[in-house]
């Protein structure tokens, strides 16, 4: 299945537009500041950085909702670190996120309703009945297995560094295995998913909605 570069970039922009900078900068500032100045200055600088990102988007009239969520997240993570007097505690939300995604992937695989299908349904609004077809669901199941492997590996590395209290290394791992790695995971998922749907020979979403009879053209774009 031929998936062109413009199509992939458009799919990624719909998910990550304006998010990467806001997500990466505060934890990096926190980790570097902690190694140089100590915990309290690191907490102050991380919150200040997130507040700056939020304010900048408000002034430029950009989408500020993600920055607001990031600000709240940084305040919460910084509070955990400060109250526990443990710099590694800043990354507990990241550990929790990895655990929840892994758990969600495994549970949905066990019940036969793969996470990738739910994610696509929620983001695209396609009918759930289409995802559960025998000639559609295997693609979403296989992508969900891929996601489970990724989150399992990420959680293993994060836990090892967390218990070692390697704060700076943990920050770099969270950055690298955060949006950059997720972008790669989604690109692979999208390319494989579209190819697999066509390989399975089921109807495309529009064909399913219109109750067309086979032979079908299949899902040519979107996963």
mmCIF file of the C-alpha atoms, coordinates in Angstrom:
data_MODEL
# 
_entry.id   MODEL 
# 
loop_
_atom_site.group_PDB 
_atom_site.id 
_atom_site.type_symbol 
_atom_site.label_atom_id 
_atom_site.label_alt_id 
_atom_site.label_comp_id 
_atom_site.label_asym_id 
_atom_site.label_entity_id 
_atom_site.label_seq_id 
_atom_site.pdbx_PDB_ins_code 
_atom_site.Cartn_x 
_atom_site.Cartn_y 
_atom_site.Cartn_z 
_atom_site.occupancy 
_atom_site.B_iso_or_equiv 
_atom_site.pdbx_formal_charge 
_atom_site.auth_seq_id 
_atom_site.auth_comp_id 
_atom_site.auth_asym_id 
_atom_site.auth_atom_id 
_atom_site.pdbx_PDB_model_num 
ATOM 1   C CA . UNK A 1 1   ? 0.000   0.000  0.000  1.00 0.00 ? 1   UNK A CA 1 
ATOM 2   C CA . UNK A 1 2   ? 1.482   3.316  -1.059 1.00 0.00 ? 2   UNK A CA 1 
ATOM 3   C CA . UNK A 1 3   ? 1.193   5.995  1.621  1.00 0.00 ? 3   UNK A CA 1 
ATOM 4   C CA . UNK A 1 4   ? 2.662   9.315  0.562  1.00 0.00 ? 4   UNK A CA 1 
ATOM 5   C CA . UNK A 1 5   ? 4.675   11.641 2.780  1.00 0.00 ? 5   UNK A CA 1 
ATOM 6   C CA . UNK A 1 6   ? 2.111   14.457 2.676  1.00 0.00 ? 6   UNK A CA 1 
ATOM 7   C CA . UNK A 1 7   ? -0.572  12.102 3.973  1.00 0.00 ? 7   UNK A CA 1 
ATOM 8   C CA . UNK A 1 8   ? 1.594   10.997 6.916  1.00 0.00 ? 8   UNK A CA 1 
ATOM 9   C CA . UNK A 1 9   ? 2.539   14.570 7.799  1.00 0.00 ? 9   UNK A CA 1 
ATOM 10  C CA . UNK A 1 10  ? -1.097  15.613 7.737  1.00 0.00 ? 10  UNK A CA 1 
ATOM 11  C CA . UNK A 1 11  ? -2.010  12.767 10.070 1.00 0.00 ? 11  UNK A CA 1 
ATOM 12  C CA . UNK A 1 12  ? 0.757   13.706 12.503 1.00 0.00 ? 12  UNK A CA 1 
ATOM 13  C CA . UNK A 1 13  ? -0.102  17.401 12.432 1.00 0.00 ? 13  UNK A CA 1 
ATOM 14  C CA . UNK A 1 14  ? -3.665  16.568 13.423 1.00 0.00 ? 14  UNK A CA 1 
ATOM 15  C CA . UNK A 1 15  ? -2.323  14.923 16.581 1.00 0.00 ? 15  UNK A CA 1 
ATOM 16  C CA . UNK A 1 16  ? 0.823   16.838 17.495 1.00 0.00 ? 16  UNK A CA 1 
ATOM 17  C CA . UNK A 1 17  ? 0.396   20.366 16.175 1.00 0.00 ? 17  UNK A CA 1 
ATOM 18  C CA . UNK A 1 18  ? 1.882   22.832 18.684 1.00 0.00 ? 18  UNK A CA 1 
ATOM 19  C CA . UNK A 1 19  ? 2.365   20.171 21.376 1.00 0.00 ? 19  UNK A CA 1 
ATOM 20  C CA . UNK A 1 20  ? 5.975   19.060 21.158 1.00 0.00 ? 20  UNK A CA 1 
ATOM 21  C CA . UNK A 1 21  ? 7.708   22.219 22.385 1.00 0.00 ? 21  UNK A CA 1 
ATOM 22  C CA . UNK A 1 22  ? 5.390   22.596 25.375 1.00 0.00 ? 22  UNK A CA 1 
ATOM 23  C CA . UNK A 1 23  ? 5.824   18.967 26.380 1.00 0.00 ? 23  UNK A CA 1 
ATOM 24  C CA . UNK A 1 24  ? 9.613   18.705 26.066 1.00 0.00 ? 24  UNK A CA 1 
ATOM 25  C CA . UNK A 1 25  ? 10.941  21.911 27.571 1.00 0.00 ? 25  UNK A CA 1 
ATOM 26  C CA . UNK A 1 26  ? 9.716   21.931 31.228 1.00 0.00 ? 26  UNK A CA 1 
ATOM 27  C CA . UNK A 1 27  ? 11.069  18.475 32.206 1.00 0.00 ? 27  UNK A CA 1 
ATOM 28  C CA . UNK A 1 28  ? 14.408  19.229 30.577 1.00 0.00 ? 28  UNK A CA 1 
ATOM 29  C CA . UNK A 1 29  ? 14.646  22.552 32.404 1.00 0.00 ? 29  UNK A CA 1 
ATOM 30  C CA . UNK A 1 30  ? 13.704  20.768 35.627 1.00 0.00 ? 30  UNK A CA 1 
ATOM 31  C CA . UNK A 1 31  ? 16.334  18.028 35.305 1.00 0.00 ? 31  UNK A CA 1 
ATOM 32  C CA . UNK A 1 32  ? 19.179  20.333 34.293 1.00 0.00 ? 32  UNK A CA 1 
ATOM 33  C CA . UNK A 1 33  ? 18.285  22.877 36.992 1.00 0.00 ? 33  UNK A CA 1 
ATOM 34  C CA . UNK A 1 34  ? 18.082  20.144 39.629 1.00 0.00 ? 34  UNK A CA 1 
ATOM 35  C CA . UNK A 1 35  ? 21.561  18.876 38.776 1.00 0.00 ? 35  UNK A CA 1 
ATOM 36  C CA . UNK A 1 36  ? 23.018  22.389 38.979 1.00 0.00 ? 36  UNK A CA 1 
ATOM 37  C CA . UNK A 1 37  ? 20.985  24.311 41.560 1.00 0.00 ? 37  UNK A CA 1 
ATOM 38  C CA . UNK A 1 38  ? 19.015  21.718 43.513 1.00 0.00 ? 38  UNK A CA 1 
ATOM 39  C CA . UNK A 1 39  ? 15.382  20.745 43.920 1.00 0.00 ? 39  UNK A CA 1 
ATOM 40  C CA . UNK A 1 40  ? 13.614  23.995 44.849 1.00 0.00 ? 40  UNK A CA 1 
ATOM 41  C CA . UNK A 1 41  ? 15.115  26.127 42.025 1.00 0.00 ? 41  UNK A CA 1 
ATOM 42  C CA . UNK A 1 42  ? 14.358  23.282 39.617 1.00 0.00 ? 42  UNK A CA 1 
ATOM 43  C CA . UNK A 1 43  ? 10.714  23.243 40.694 1.00 0.00 ? 43  UNK A CA 1 
ATOM 44  C CA . UNK A 1 44  ? 10.440  27.026 40.332 1.00 0.00 ? 44  UNK A CA 1 
ATOM 45  C CA . UNK A 1 45  ? 12.102  27.078 36.913 1.00 0.00 ? 45  UNK A CA 1 
ATOM 46  C CA . UNK A 1 46  ? 10.003  24.182 35.569 1.00 0.00 ? 46  UNK A CA 1 
ATOM 47  C CA . UNK A 1 47  ? 6.735   25.845 36.609 1.00 0.00 ? 47  UNK A CA 1 
ATOM 48  C CA . UNK A 1 48  ? 7.957   29.195 35.254 1.00 0.00 ? 48  UNK A CA 1 
ATOM 49  C CA . UNK A 1 49  ? 8.792   27.579 31.906 1.00 0.00 ? 49  UNK A CA 1 
ATOM 50  C CA . UNK A 1 50  ? 5.351   25.975 31.631 1.00 0.00 ? 50  UNK A CA 1 
ATOM 51  C CA . UNK A 1 51  ? 3.714   29.275 32.617 1.00 0.00 ? 51  UNK A CA 1 
ATOM 52  C CA . UNK A 1 52  ? 5.751   31.071 29.956 1.00 0.00 ? 52  UNK A CA 1 
ATOM 53  C CA . UNK A 1 53  ? 4.601   28.567 27.310 1.00 0.00 ? 53  UNK A CA 1 
ATOM 54  C CA . UNK A 1 54  ? 0.964   29.068 28.320 1.00 0.00 ? 54  UNK A CA 1 
ATOM 55  C CA . UNK A 1 55  ? 1.237   32.868 28.386 1.00 0.00 ? 55  UNK A CA 1 
ATOM 56  C CA . UNK A 1 56  ? 3.041   32.947 25.028 1.00 0.00 ? 56  UNK A CA 1 
ATOM 57  C CA . UNK A 1 57  ? 0.249   31.012 23.351 1.00 0.00 ? 57  UNK A CA 1 
ATOM 58  C CA . UNK A 1 58  ? -2.397  33.264 24.889 1.00 0.00 ? 58  UNK A CA 1 
ATOM 59  C CA . UNK A 1 59  ? -0.632  36.397 23.643 1.00 0.00 ? 59  UNK A CA 1 
ATOM 60  C CA . UNK A 1 60  ? -0.111  34.949 20.148 1.00 0.00 ? 60  UNK A CA 1 
ATOM 61  C CA . UNK A 1 61  ? -3.749  33.747 20.120 1.00 0.00 ? 61  UNK A CA 1 
ATOM 62  C CA . UNK A 1 62  ? -2.641  30.178 19.438 1.00 0.00 ? 62  UNK A CA 1 
ATOM 63  C CA . UNK A 1 63  ? -4.256  27.012 20.730 1.00 0.00 ? 63  UNK A CA 1 
ATOM 64  C CA . UNK A 1 64  ? -3.612  27.324 24.474 1.00 0.00 ? 64  UNK A CA 1 
ATOM 65  C CA . UNK A 1 65  ? -5.589  24.359 25.810 1.00 0.00 ? 65  UNK A CA 1 
ATOM 66  C CA . UNK A 1 66  ? -2.711  21.904 25.566 1.00 0.00 ? 66  UNK A CA 1 
ATOM 67  C CA . UNK A 1 67  ? -0.358  24.420 27.205 1.00 0.00 ? 67  UNK A CA 1 
ATOM 68  C CA . UNK A 1 68  ? -2.830  24.836 30.066 1.00 0.00 ? 68  UNK A CA 1 
ATOM 69  C CA . UNK A 1 69  ? -2.924  21.072 30.538 1.00 0.00 ? 69  UNK A CA 1 
ATOM 70  C CA . UNK A 1 70  ? 0.868   21.047 30.451 1.00 0.00 ? 70  UNK A CA 1 
ATOM 71  C CA . UNK A 1 71  ? 1.032   23.797 33.059 1.00 0.00 ? 71  UNK A CA 1 
ATOM 72  C CA . UNK A 1 72  ? -1.282  21.889 35.383 1.00 0.00 ? 72  UNK A CA 1 
ATOM 73  C CA . UNK A 1 73  ? 0.768   18.737 34.832 1.00 0.00 ? 73  UNK A CA 1 
ATOM 74  C CA . UNK A 1 74  ? 4.053   20.489 35.598 1.00 0.00 ? 74  UNK A CA 1 
ATOM 75  C CA . UNK A 1 75  ? 2.611   22.036 38.767 1.00 0.00 ? 75  UNK A CA 1 
ATOM 76  C CA . UNK A 1 76  ? 1.372   18.626 39.896 1.00 0.00 ? 76  UNK A CA 1 
ATOM 77  C CA . UNK A 1 77  ? 4.664   16.860 39.098 1.00 0.00 ? 77  UNK A CA 1 
ATOM 78  C CA . UNK A 1 78  ? 6.694   19.627 40.744 1.00 0.00 ? 78  UNK A CA 1 
ATOM 79  C CA . UNK A 1 79  ? 4.508   19.431 43.845 1.00 0.00 ? 79  UNK A CA 1 
ATOM 80  C CA . UNK A 1 80  ? 5.137   15.694 44.108 1.00 0.00 ? 80  UNK A CA 1 
ATOM 81  C CA . UNK A 1 81  ? 8.878   16.259 43.911 1.00 0.00 ? 81  UNK A CA 1 
ATOM 82  C CA . UNK A 1 82  ? 8.892   19.121 46.411 1.00 0.00 ? 82  UNK A CA 1 
ATOM 83  C CA . UNK A 1 83  ? 6.589   17.498 48.972 1.00 0.00 ? 83  UNK A CA 1 
ATOM 84  C CA . UNK A 1 84  ? 8.464   14.195 48.867 1.00 0.00 ? 84  UNK A CA 1 
ATOM 85  C CA . UNK A 1 85  ? 11.833  15.958 48.759 1.00 0.00 ? 85  UNK A CA 1 
ATOM 86  C CA . UNK A 1 86  ? 12.769  13.553 45.986 1.00 0.00 ? 86  UNK A CA 1 
ATOM 87  C CA . UNK A 1 87  ? 13.635  14.902 42.553 1.00 0.00 ? 87  UNK A CA 1 
ATOM 88  C CA . UNK A 1 88  ? 12.697  11.613 40.861 1.00 0.00 ? 88  UNK A CA 1 
ATOM 89  C CA . UNK A 1 89  ? 9.093   12.002 42.052 1.00 0.00 ? 89  UNK A CA 1 
ATOM 90  C CA . UNK A 1 90  ? 8.615   14.661 39.351 1.00 0.00 ? 90  UNK A CA 1 
ATOM 91  C CA . UNK A 1 91  ? 8.390   11.792 36.857 1.00 0.00 ? 91  UNK A CA 1 
ATOM 92  C CA . UNK A 1 92  ? 5.749   9.751  38.703 1.00 0.00 ? 92  UNK A CA 1 
ATOM 93  C CA . UNK A 1 93  ? 3.015   11.065 36.338 1.00 0.00 ? 93  UNK A CA 1 
ATOM 94  C CA . UNK A 1 94  ? 5.085   9.869  33.363 1.00 0.00 ? 94  UNK A CA 1 
ATOM 95  C CA . UNK A 1 95  ? 5.450   6.434  34.963 1.00 0.00 ? 95  UNK A CA 1 
ATOM 96  C CA . UNK A 1 96  ? 1.725   6.375  35.655 1.00 0.00 ? 96  UNK A CA 1 
ATOM 97  C CA . UNK A 1 97  ? 0.956   7.320  32.060 1.00 0.00 ? 97  UNK A CA 1 
ATOM 98  C CA . UNK A 1 98  ? 3.117   4.497  30.685 1.00 0.00 ? 98  UNK A CA 1 
ATOM 99  C CA . UNK A 1 99  ? 1.501   2.028  33.105 1.00 0.00 ? 99  UNK A CA 1 
ATOM 100 C CA . UNK A 1 100 ? -2.042  3.065  32.197 1.00 0.00 ? 100 UNK A CA 1 
ATOM 101 C CA . UNK A 1 101 ? -1.422  2.892  28.439 1.00 0.00 ? 101 UNK A CA 1 
ATOM 102 C CA . UNK A 1 102 ? 0.186   -0.532 28.798 1.00 0.00 ? 102 UNK A CA 1 
ATOM 103 C CA . UNK A 1 103 ? -2.684  -1.750 30.976 1.00 0.00 ? 103 UNK A CA 1 
ATOM 104 C CA . UNK A 1 104 ? -5.277  -0.358 28.566 1.00 0.00 ? 104 UNK A CA 1 
ATOM 105 C CA . UNK A 1 105 ? -3.590  -2.046 25.607 1.00 0.00 ? 105 UNK A CA 1 
ATOM 106 C CA . UNK A 1 106 ? -3.419  -5.412 27.375 1.00 0.00 ? 106 UNK A CA 1 
ATOM 107 C CA . UNK A 1 107 ? -6.990  -5.313 28.705 1.00 0.00 ? 107 UNK A CA 1 
ATOM 108 C CA . UNK A 1 108 ? -8.489  -4.301 25.359 1.00 0.00 ? 108 UNK A CA 1 
ATOM 109 C CA . UNK A 1 109 ? -6.536  -7.081 23.653 1.00 0.00 ? 109 UNK A CA 1 
ATOM 110 C CA . UNK A 1 110 ? -7.831  -9.616 26.172 1.00 0.00 ? 110 UNK A CA 1 
ATOM 111 C CA . UNK A 1 111 ? -11.460 -8.566 25.692 1.00 0.00 ? 111 UNK A CA 1 
ATOM 112 C CA . UNK A 1 112 ? -11.093 -8.462 21.904 1.00 0.00 ? 112 UNK A CA 1 
ATOM 113 C CA . UNK A 1 113 ? -11.694 -4.730 21.511 1.00 0.00 ? 113 UNK A CA 1 
ATOM 114 C CA . UNK A 1 114 ? -8.199  -3.384 20.724 1.00 0.00 ? 114 UNK A CA 1 
ATOM 115 C CA . UNK A 1 115 ? -7.074  0.019  21.986 1.00 0.00 ? 115 UNK A CA 1 
ATOM 116 C CA . UNK A 1 116 ? -6.043  1.216  18.518 1.00 0.00 ? 116 UNK A CA 1 
ATOM 117 C CA . UNK A 1 117 ? -9.634  0.779  17.324 1.00 0.00 ? 117 UNK A CA 1 
ATOM 118 C CA . UNK A 1 118 ? -10.993 2.816  20.255 1.00 0.00 ? 118 UNK A CA 1 
ATOM 119 C CA . UNK A 1 119 ? -8.409  5.541  19.644 1.00 0.00 ? 119 UNK A CA 1 
ATOM 120 C CA . UNK A 1 120 ? -9.365  5.727  15.963 1.00 0.00 ? 120 UNK A CA 1 
ATOM 121 C CA . UNK A 1 121 ? -13.087 5.726  16.778 1.00 0.00 ? 121 UNK A CA 1 
ATOM 122 C CA . UNK A 1 122 ? -12.721 8.582  19.274 1.00 0.00 ? 122 UNK A CA 1 
ATOM 123 C CA . UNK A 1 123 ? -10.522 10.705 17.009 1.00 0.00 ? 123 UNK A CA 1 
ATOM 124 C CA . UNK A 1 124 ? -12.319 10.075 13.706 1.00 0.00 ? 124 UNK A CA 1 
ATOM 125 C CA . UNK A 1 125 ? -15.872 9.242  14.717 1.00 0.00 ? 125 UNK A CA 1 
ATOM 126 C CA . UNK A 1 126 ? -16.032 6.144  12.520 1.00 0.00 ? 126 UNK A CA 1 
ATOM 127 C CA . UNK A 1 127 ? -18.757 3.615  13.502 1.00 0.00 ? 127 UNK A CA 1 
ATOM 128 C CA . UNK A 1 128 ? -17.638 1.056  16.084 1.00 0.00 ? 128 UNK A CA 1 
ATOM 129 C CA . UNK A 1 129 ? -19.337 -1.776 14.213 1.00 0.00 ? 129 UNK A CA 1 
ATOM 130 C CA . UNK A 1 130 ? -16.855 -1.321 11.349 1.00 0.00 ? 130 UNK A CA 1 
ATOM 131 C CA . UNK A 1 131 ? -13.858 -1.770 13.667 1.00 0.00 ? 131 UNK A CA 1 
ATOM 132 C CA . UNK A 1 132 ? -15.142 -5.088 15.014 1.00 0.00 ? 132 UNK A CA 1 
ATOM 133 C CA . UNK A 1 133 ? -15.523 -6.764 11.612 1.00 0.00 ? 133 UNK A CA 1 
ATOM 134 C CA . UNK A 1 134 ? -13.388 -9.885 11.141 1.00 0.00 ? 134 UNK A CA 1 
ATOM 135 C CA . UNK A 1 135 ? -11.870 -8.348 8.009  1.00 0.00 ? 135 UNK A CA 1 
ATOM 136 C CA . UNK A 1 136 ? -10.959 -5.103 9.834  1.00 0.00 ? 136 UNK A CA 1 
ATOM 137 C CA . UNK A 1 137 ? -10.239 -5.835 13.508 1.00 0.00 ? 137 UNK A CA 1 
ATOM 138 C CA . UNK A 1 138 ? -6.990  -7.845 12.998 1.00 0.00 ? 138 UNK A CA 1 
ATOM 139 C CA . UNK A 1 139 ? -5.239  -4.686 11.755 1.00 0.00 ? 139 UNK A CA 1 
ATOM 140 C CA . UNK A 1 140 ? -6.156  -2.805 14.927 1.00 0.00 ? 140 UNK A CA 1 
ATOM 141 C CA . UNK A 1 141 ? -5.297  -5.796 17.121 1.00 0.00 ? 141 UNK A CA 1 
ATOM 142 C CA . UNK A 1 142 ? -1.814  -6.081 15.623 1.00 0.00 ? 142 UNK A CA 1 
ATOM 143 C CA . UNK A 1 143 ? -1.173  -2.345 15.978 1.00 0.00 ? 143 UNK A CA 1 
ATOM 144 C CA . UNK A 1 144 ? -2.323  -2.521 19.610 1.00 0.00 ? 144 UNK A CA 1 
ATOM 145 C CA . UNK A 1 145 ? 0.177   -5.333 20.242 1.00 0.00 ? 145 UNK A CA 1 
ATOM 146 C CA . UNK A 1 146 ? 2.866   -3.046 18.815 1.00 0.00 ? 146 UNK A CA 1 
ATOM 147 C CA . UNK A 1 147 ? 1.737   -0.280 21.174 1.00 0.00 ? 147 UNK A CA 1 
ATOM 148 C CA . UNK A 1 148 ? 1.813   -2.659 24.157 1.00 0.00 ? 148 UNK A CA 1 
ATOM 149 C CA . UNK A 1 149 ? 5.401   -3.656 23.345 1.00 0.00 ? 149 UNK A CA 1 
ATOM 150 C CA . UNK A 1 150 ? 6.425   0.003  23.086 1.00 0.00 ? 150 UNK A CA 1 
ATOM 151 C CA . UNK A 1 151 ? 4.804   1.046  26.368 1.00 0.00 ? 151 UNK A CA 1 
ATOM 152 C CA . UNK A 1 152 ? 6.135   -2.057 28.108 1.00 0.00 ? 152 UNK A CA 1 
ATOM 153 C CA . UNK A 1 153 ? 9.699   -1.257 27.057 1.00 0.00 ? 153 UNK A CA 1 
ATOM 154 C CA . UNK A 1 154 ? 9.258   2.412  27.967 1.00 0.00 ? 154 UNK A CA 1 
ATOM 155 C CA . UNK A 1 155 ? 7.914   1.581  31.421 1.00 0.00 ? 155 UNK A CA 1 
ATOM 156 C CA . UNK A 1 156 ? 10.752  -0.886 32.084 1.00 0.00 ? 156 UNK A CA 1 
ATOM 157 C CA . UNK A 1 157 ? 13.395  1.733  31.263 1.00 0.00 ? 157 UNK A CA 1 
ATOM 158 C CA . UNK A 1 158 ? 11.601  4.448  33.243 1.00 0.00 ? 158 UNK A CA 1 
ATOM 159 C CA . UNK A 1 159 ? 11.264  2.277  36.352 1.00 0.00 ? 159 UNK A CA 1 
ATOM 160 C CA . UNK A 1 160 ? 14.922  1.295  36.248 1.00 0.00 ? 160 UNK A CA 1 
ATOM 161 C CA . UNK A 1 161 ? 16.040  4.929  36.112 1.00 0.00 ? 161 UNK A CA 1 
ATOM 162 C CA . UNK A 1 162 ? 13.433  6.042  38.663 1.00 0.00 ? 162 UNK A CA 1 
ATOM 163 C CA . UNK A 1 163 ? 14.609  3.605  41.317 1.00 0.00 ? 163 UNK A CA 1 
ATOM 164 C CA . UNK A 1 164 ? 18.211  4.502  40.495 1.00 0.00 ? 164 UNK A CA 1 
ATOM 165 C CA . UNK A 1 165 ? 17.294  8.185  41.066 1.00 0.00 ? 165 UNK A CA 1 
ATOM 166 C CA . UNK A 1 166 ? 19.029  9.071  37.805 1.00 0.00 ? 166 UNK A CA 1 
ATOM 167 C CA . UNK A 1 167 ? 17.000  12.254 37.353 1.00 0.00 ? 167 UNK A CA 1 
ATOM 168 C CA . UNK A 1 168 ? 18.791  13.729 34.336 1.00 0.00 ? 168 UNK A CA 1 
ATOM 169 C CA . UNK A 1 169 ? 18.862  10.406 32.493 1.00 0.00 ? 169 UNK A CA 1 
ATOM 170 C CA . UNK A 1 170 ? 15.191  9.885  33.326 1.00 0.00 ? 170 UNK A CA 1 
ATOM 171 C CA . UNK A 1 171 ? 14.375  13.298 31.877 1.00 0.00 ? 171 UNK A CA 1 
ATOM 172 C CA . UNK A 1 172 ? 16.200  12.506 28.643 1.00 0.00 ? 172 UNK A CA 1 
ATOM 173 C CA . UNK A 1 173 ? 14.521  9.106  28.378 1.00 0.00 ? 173 UNK A CA 1 
ATOM 174 C CA . UNK A 1 174 ? 11.091  10.692 28.912 1.00 0.00 ? 174 UNK A CA 1 
ATOM 175 C CA . UNK A 1 175 ? 11.862  13.252 26.225 1.00 0.00 ? 175 UNK A CA 1 
ATOM 176 C CA . UNK A 1 176 ? 13.181  10.747 23.692 1.00 0.00 ? 176 UNK A CA 1 
ATOM 177 C CA . UNK A 1 177 ? 10.531  8.114  24.433 1.00 0.00 ? 177 UNK A CA 1 
ATOM 178 C CA . UNK A 1 178 ? 7.828   10.776 24.620 1.00 0.00 ? 178 UNK A CA 1 
ATOM 179 C CA . UNK A 1 179 ? 6.610   12.718 21.586 1.00 0.00 ? 179 UNK A CA 1 
ATOM 180 C CA . UNK A 1 180 ? 9.576   11.868 19.296 1.00 0.00 ? 180 UNK A CA 1 
ATOM 181 C CA . UNK A 1 181 ? 9.247   8.104  19.829 1.00 0.00 ? 181 UNK A CA 1 
ATOM 182 C CA . UNK A 1 182 ? 5.441   8.247  19.813 1.00 0.00 ? 182 UNK A CA 1 
ATOM 183 C CA . UNK A 1 183 ? 5.620   10.062 16.468 1.00 0.00 ? 183 UNK A CA 1 
ATOM 184 C CA . UNK A 1 184 ? 7.650   7.177  15.040 1.00 0.00 ? 184 UNK A CA 1 
ATOM 185 C CA . UNK A 1 185 ? 5.263   4.640  16.591 1.00 0.00 ? 185 UNK A CA 1 
ATOM 186 C CA . UNK A 1 186 ? 2.275   6.409  15.031 1.00 0.00 ? 186 UNK A CA 1 
ATOM 187 C CA . UNK A 1 187 ? 3.931   6.662  11.612 1.00 0.00 ? 187 UNK A CA 1 
ATOM 188 C CA . UNK A 1 188 ? 4.672   2.933  11.647 1.00 0.00 ? 188 UNK A CA 1 
ATOM 189 C CA . UNK A 1 189 ? 1.182   2.192  12.953 1.00 0.00 ? 189 UNK A CA 1 
ATOM 190 C CA . UNK A 1 190 ? -0.440  4.272  10.241 1.00 0.00 ? 190 UNK A CA 1 
ATOM 191 C CA . UNK A 1 191 ? 1.573   2.821  7.354  1.00 0.00 ? 191 UNK A CA 1 
ATOM 192 C CA . UNK A 1 192 ? 1.160   -0.742 8.574  1.00 0.00 ? 192 UNK A CA 1 
ATOM 193 C CA . UNK A 1 193 ? -2.491  -0.240 9.488  1.00 0.00 ? 193 UNK A CA 1 
ATOM 194 C CA . UNK A 1 194 ? -3.533  1.084  6.066  1.00 0.00 ? 194 UNK A CA 1 
ATOM 195 C CA . UNK A 1 195 ? -1.575  -1.694 4.337  1.00 0.00 ? 195 UNK A CA 1 
ATOM 196 C CA . UNK A 1 196 ? -3.079  -4.351 6.612  1.00 0.00 ? 196 UNK A CA 1 
ATOM 197 C CA . UNK A 1 197 ? -6.647  -3.127 6.114  1.00 0.00 ? 197 UNK A CA 1 
ATOM 198 C CA . UNK A 1 198 ? -6.262  -3.438 2.366  1.00 0.00 ? 198 UNK A CA 1 
ATOM 199 C CA . UNK A 1 199 ? -4.566  -6.804 2.752  1.00 0.00 ? 199 UNK A CA 1 
ATOM 200 C CA . UNK A 1 200 ? -7.530  -8.066 4.808  1.00 0.00 ? 200 UNK A CA 1 
ATOM 201 C CA . UNK A 1 201 ? -9.880  -7.149 1.958  1.00 0.00 ? 201 UNK A CA 1 
ATOM 202 C CA . UNK A 1 202 ? -12.671 -5.615 4.026  1.00 0.00 ? 202 UNK A CA 1 
ATOM 203 C CA . UNK A 1 203 ? -14.765 -2.584 3.101  1.00 0.00 ? 203 UNK A CA 1 
ATOM 204 C CA . UNK A 1 204 ? -13.638 0.973  3.627  1.00 0.00 ? 204 UNK A CA 1 
ATOM 205 C CA . UNK A 1 205 ? -15.502 3.064  6.182  1.00 0.00 ? 205 UNK A CA 1 
ATOM 206 C CA . UNK A 1 206 ? -17.585 4.863  3.543  1.00 0.00 ? 206 UNK A CA 1 
ATOM 207 C CA . UNK A 1 207 ? -18.399 1.581  1.826  1.00 0.00 ? 207 UNK A CA 1 
ATOM 208 C CA . UNK A 1 208 ? -19.486 0.141  5.187  1.00 0.00 ? 208 UNK A CA 1 
ATOM 209 C CA . UNK A 1 209 ? -21.706 3.144  5.915  1.00 0.00 ? 209 UNK A CA 1 
ATOM 210 C CA . UNK A 1 210 ? -23.345 2.860  2.493  1.00 0.00 ? 210 UNK A CA 1 
ATOM 211 C CA . UNK A 1 211 ? -23.748 -0.911 2.958  1.00 0.00 ? 211 UNK A CA 1 
ATOM 212 C CA . UNK A 1 212 ? -22.050 -1.638 -0.348 1.00 0.00 ? 212 UNK A CA 1 
ATOM 213 C CA . UNK A 1 213 ? -21.650 -5.249 -1.392 1.00 0.00 ? 213 UNK A CA 1 
ATOM 214 C CA . UNK A 1 214 ? -18.252 -6.773 -2.286 1.00 0.00 ? 214 UNK A CA 1 
ATOM 215 C CA . UNK A 1 215 ? -15.975 -6.488 -4.085 1.00 0.00 ? 215 UNK A CA 1 
ATOM 216 C CA . UNK A 1 216 ? -14.807 -3.460 -2.085 1.00 0.00 ? 216 UNK A CA 1 
ATOM 217 C CA . UNK A 1 217 ? -12.145 -0.888 -2.829 1.00 0.00 ? 217 UNK A CA 1 
ATOM 218 C CA . UNK A 1 218 ? -11.110 -1.007 0.828  1.00 0.00 ? 218 UNK A CA 1 
ATOM 219 C CA . UNK A 1 219 ? -9.839  1.707  3.158  1.00 0.00 ? 219 UNK A CA 1 
ATOM 220 C CA . UNK A 1 220 ? -7.533  3.892  1.056  1.00 0.00 ? 220 UNK A CA 1 
ATOM 221 C CA . UNK A 1 221 ? -6.804  6.614  3.595  1.00 0.00 ? 221 UNK A CA 1 
ATOM 222 C CA . UNK A 1 222 ? -6.970  6.890  7.366  1.00 0.00 ? 222 UNK A CA 1 
ATOM 223 C CA . UNK A 1 223 ? -6.561  4.247  10.017 1.00 0.00 ? 223 UNK A CA 1 
# 
